[in-house]
mmCIF file of C-alpha atoms in Angstrom:
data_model
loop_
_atom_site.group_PDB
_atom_site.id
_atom_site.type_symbol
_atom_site.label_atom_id
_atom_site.label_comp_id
_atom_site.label_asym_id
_atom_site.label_seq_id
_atom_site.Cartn_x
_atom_site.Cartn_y
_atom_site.Cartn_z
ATOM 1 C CA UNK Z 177 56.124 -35.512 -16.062
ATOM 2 C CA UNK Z 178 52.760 -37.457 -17.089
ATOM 3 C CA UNK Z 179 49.673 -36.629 -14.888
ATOM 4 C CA UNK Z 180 49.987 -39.690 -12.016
ATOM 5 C CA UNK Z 181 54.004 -38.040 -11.660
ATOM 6 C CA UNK Z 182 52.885 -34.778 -11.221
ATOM 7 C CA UNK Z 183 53.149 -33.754 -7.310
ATOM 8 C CA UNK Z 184 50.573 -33.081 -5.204
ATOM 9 C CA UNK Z 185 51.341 -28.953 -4.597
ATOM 10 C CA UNK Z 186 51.693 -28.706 -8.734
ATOM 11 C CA UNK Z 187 48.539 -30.233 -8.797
ATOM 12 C CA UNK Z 188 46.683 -28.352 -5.338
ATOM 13 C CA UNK Z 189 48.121 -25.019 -7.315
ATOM 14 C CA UNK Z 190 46.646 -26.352 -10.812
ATOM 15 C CA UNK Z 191 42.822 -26.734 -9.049
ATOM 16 C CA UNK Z 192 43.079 -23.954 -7.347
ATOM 17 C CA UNK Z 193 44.348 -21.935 -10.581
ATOM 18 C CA UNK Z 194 40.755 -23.661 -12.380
ATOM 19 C CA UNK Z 195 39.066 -22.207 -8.950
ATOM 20 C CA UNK Z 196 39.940 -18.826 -9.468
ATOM 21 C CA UNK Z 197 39.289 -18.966 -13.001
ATOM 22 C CA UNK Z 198 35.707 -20.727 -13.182
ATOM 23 C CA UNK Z 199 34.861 -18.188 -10.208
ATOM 24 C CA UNK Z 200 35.442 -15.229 -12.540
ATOM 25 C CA UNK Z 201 34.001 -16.828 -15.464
ATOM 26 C CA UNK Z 202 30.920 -17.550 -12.826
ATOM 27 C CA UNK Z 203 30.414 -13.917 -11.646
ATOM 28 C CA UNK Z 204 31.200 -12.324 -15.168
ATOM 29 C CA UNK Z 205 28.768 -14.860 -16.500
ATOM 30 C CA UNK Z 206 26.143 -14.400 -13.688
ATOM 31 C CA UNK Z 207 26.030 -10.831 -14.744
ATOM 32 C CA UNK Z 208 26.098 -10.838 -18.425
ATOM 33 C CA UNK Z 209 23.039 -13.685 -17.865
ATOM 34 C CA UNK Z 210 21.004 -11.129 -15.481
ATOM 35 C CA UNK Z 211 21.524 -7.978 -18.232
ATOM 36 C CA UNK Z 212 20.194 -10.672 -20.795
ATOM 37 C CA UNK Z 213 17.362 -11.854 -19.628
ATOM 38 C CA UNK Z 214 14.345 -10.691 -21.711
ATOM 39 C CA UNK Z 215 12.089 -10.748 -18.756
ATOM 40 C CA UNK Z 216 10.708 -8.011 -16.385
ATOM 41 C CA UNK Z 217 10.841 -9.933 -13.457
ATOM 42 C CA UNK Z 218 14.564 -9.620 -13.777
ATOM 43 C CA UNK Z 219 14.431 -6.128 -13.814
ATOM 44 C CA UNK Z 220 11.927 -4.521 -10.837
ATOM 45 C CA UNK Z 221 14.878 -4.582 -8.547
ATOM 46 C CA UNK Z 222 18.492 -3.488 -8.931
ATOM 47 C CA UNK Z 223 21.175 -5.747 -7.413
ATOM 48 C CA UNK Z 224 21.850 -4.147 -4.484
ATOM 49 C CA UNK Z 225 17.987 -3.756 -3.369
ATOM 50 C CA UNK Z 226 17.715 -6.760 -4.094
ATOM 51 C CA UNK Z 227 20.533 -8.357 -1.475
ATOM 52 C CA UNK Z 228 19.367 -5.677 0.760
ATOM 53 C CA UNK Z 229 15.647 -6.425 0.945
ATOM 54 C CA UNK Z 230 16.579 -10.240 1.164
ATOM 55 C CA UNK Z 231 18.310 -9.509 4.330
ATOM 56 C CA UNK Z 232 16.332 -7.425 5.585
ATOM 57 C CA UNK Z 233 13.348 -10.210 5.051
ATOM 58 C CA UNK Z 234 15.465 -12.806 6.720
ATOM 59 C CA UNK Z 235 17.210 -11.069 9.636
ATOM 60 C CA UNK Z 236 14.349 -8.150 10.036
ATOM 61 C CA UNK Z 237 14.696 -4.374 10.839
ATOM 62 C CA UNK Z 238 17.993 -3.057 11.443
ATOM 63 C CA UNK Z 239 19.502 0.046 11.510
ATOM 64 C CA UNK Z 240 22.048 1.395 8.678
ATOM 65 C CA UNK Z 241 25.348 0.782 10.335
ATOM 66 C CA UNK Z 242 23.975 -3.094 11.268
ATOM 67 C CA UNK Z 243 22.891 -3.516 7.541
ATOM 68 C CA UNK Z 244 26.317 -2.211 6.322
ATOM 69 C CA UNK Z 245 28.044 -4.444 8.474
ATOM 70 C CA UNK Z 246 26.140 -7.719 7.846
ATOM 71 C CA UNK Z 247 26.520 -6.764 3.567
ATOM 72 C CA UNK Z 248 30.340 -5.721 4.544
ATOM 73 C CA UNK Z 249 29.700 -2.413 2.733
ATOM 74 C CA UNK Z 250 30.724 1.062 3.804
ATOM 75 C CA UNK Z 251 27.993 2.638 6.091
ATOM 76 C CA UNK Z 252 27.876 6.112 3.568
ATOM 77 C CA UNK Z 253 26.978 3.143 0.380
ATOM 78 C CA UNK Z 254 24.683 1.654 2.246
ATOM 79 C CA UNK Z 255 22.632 4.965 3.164
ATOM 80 C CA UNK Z 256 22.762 5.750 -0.066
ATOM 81 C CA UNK Z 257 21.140 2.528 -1.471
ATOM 82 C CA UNK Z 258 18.957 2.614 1.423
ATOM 83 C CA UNK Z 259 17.355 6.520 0.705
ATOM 84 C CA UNK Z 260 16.522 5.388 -3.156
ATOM 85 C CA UNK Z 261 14.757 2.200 -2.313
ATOM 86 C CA UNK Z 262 13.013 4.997 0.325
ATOM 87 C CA UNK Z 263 11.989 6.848 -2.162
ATOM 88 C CA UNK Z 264 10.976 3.749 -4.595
ATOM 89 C CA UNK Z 265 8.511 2.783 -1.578
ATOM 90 C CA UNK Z 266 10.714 -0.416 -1.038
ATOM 91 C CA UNK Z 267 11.849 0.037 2.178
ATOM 92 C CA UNK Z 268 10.739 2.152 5.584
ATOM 93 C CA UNK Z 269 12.411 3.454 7.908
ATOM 94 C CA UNK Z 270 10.937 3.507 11.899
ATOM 95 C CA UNK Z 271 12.131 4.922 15.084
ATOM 96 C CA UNK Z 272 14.676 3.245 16.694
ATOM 97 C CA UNK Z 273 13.449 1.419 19.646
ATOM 98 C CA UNK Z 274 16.806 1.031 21.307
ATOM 99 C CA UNK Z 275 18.184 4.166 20.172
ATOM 100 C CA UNK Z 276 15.647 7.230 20.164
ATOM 101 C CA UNK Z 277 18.065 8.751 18.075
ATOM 102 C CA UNK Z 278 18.637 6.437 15.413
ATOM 103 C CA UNK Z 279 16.054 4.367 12.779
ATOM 104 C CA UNK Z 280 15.336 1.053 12.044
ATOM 105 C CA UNK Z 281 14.888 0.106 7.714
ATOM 106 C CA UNK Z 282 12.486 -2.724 7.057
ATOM 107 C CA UNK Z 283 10.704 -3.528 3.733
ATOM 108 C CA UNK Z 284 7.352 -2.447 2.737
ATOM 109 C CA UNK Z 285 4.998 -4.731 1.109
ATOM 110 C CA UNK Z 286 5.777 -3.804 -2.074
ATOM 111 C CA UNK Z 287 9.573 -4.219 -1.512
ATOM 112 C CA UNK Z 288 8.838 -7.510 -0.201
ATOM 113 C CA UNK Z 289 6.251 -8.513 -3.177
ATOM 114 C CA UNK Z 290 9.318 -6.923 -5.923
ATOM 115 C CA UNK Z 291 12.039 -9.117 -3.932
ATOM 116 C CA UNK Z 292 9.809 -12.297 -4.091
ATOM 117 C CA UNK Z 293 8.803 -11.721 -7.921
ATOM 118 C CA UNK Z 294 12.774 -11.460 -8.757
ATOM 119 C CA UNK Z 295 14.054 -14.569 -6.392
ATOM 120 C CA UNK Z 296 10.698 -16.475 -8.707
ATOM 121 C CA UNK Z 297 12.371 -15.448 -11.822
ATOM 122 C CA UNK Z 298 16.029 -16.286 -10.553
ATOM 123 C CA UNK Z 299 14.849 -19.518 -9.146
ATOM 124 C CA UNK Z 300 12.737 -20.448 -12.723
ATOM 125 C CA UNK Z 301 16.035 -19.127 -14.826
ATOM 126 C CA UNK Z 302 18.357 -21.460 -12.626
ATOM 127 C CA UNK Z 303 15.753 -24.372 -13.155
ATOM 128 C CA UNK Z 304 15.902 -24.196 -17.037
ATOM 129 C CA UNK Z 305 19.991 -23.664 -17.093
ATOM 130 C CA UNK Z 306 20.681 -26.572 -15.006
ATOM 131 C CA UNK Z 307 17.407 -28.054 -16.365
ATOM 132 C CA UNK Z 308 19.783 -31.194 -17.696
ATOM 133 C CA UNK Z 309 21.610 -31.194 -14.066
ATOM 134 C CA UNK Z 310 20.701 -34.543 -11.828
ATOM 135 C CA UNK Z 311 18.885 -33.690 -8.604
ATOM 136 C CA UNK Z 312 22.014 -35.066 -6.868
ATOM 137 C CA UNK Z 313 24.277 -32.581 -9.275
ATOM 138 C CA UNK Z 314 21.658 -29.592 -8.214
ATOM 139 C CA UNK Z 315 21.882 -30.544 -4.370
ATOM 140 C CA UNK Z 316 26.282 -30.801 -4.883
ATOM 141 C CA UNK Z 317 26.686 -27.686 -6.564
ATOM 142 C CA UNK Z 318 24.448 -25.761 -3.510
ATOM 143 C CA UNK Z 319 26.072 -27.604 -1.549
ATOM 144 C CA UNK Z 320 29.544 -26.613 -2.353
ATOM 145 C CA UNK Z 321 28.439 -23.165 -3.241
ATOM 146 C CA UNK Z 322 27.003 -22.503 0.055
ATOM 147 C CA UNK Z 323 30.412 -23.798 1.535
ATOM 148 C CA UNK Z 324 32.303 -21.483 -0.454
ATOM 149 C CA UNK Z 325 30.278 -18.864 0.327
ATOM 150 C CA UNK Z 326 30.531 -19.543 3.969
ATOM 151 C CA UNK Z 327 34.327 -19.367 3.896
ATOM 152 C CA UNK Z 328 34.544 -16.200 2.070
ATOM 153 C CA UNK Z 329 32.044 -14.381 4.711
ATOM 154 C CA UNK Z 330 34.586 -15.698 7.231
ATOM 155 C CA UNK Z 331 37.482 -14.296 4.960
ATOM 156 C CA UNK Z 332 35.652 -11.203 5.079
ATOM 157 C CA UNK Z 333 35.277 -10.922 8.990
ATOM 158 C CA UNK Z 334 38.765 -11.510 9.758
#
């Protein structure tokens, strides 16, 4: 069968076989490119303070269980990340003002200034890979990348 006789599902199952395959290549890749990177910046923050403090600077204090939720990690993980960046001086934690019980983690300044310093480096290491990338190109690929990320978080809360 030449390409224009090929049917539509052999074809839908083809793209989505080159979906799953650049997405692993993409993560794998994503990783491999963080390790490699000769620069500092890249390094003041582990991954996971890293997604946590850029949460936590968008949605502001929460408590443990709220954080876990939102990152769709297990609570325990979570308080474990959460008491090392504690003792790092990256995060806080407060009283609860709903919940005398409970406590609320936000970042500290230097959190926040460590967070900014690696999303700088991310953003200046994106600009010089896709350096070669039209500004329309740039604006499709976050584009579609925010849509797929969108439908996996609603995979996720299913």
């Amino acid at each position: 069968m030449s390409d224009d006789q090929t049917s539509e599902p052999e074809r839908d199952e083809a793209t989505l076989g080159r979906i799953e395959t650049e997405v692993a290549l993409l993560m794998r890749l994503g990783e491999a490119t963080r390790r490699a990177t000769g620069t500092a910046e890249h390094r003041v923050l582990d991954r996971a303070a890293y997604v946590i403090l850029r949460h936590l600077a968008a949605a502001g204090p929460q408590n443990v269980s709220a954080l876990a939720a939102r990152l769709d990690l297990d609570g325990s993980t979570v308080t474990r990340q959460v008491s090392a960046m504690q003792r790092d001086g990256l995060i806080a934690r407060t009283p609860d003002p709903s919940d005398g019980r409970g406590t609320v983690i936000s970042p500290t300044a230097a959190g926040l200034q460590r967070m900014v310093a690696v999303r700088a480096a991310r953003t200046r290491l994106y600009g010089e890979i896709l350096g070669d990338w039209t500004a329309d190109d740039r604006d499709t690929l976050a584009d579609m990348l925010a849509r797929l990320n969108r439908a996996l978080e609603a995979r996720t809360r299913r």
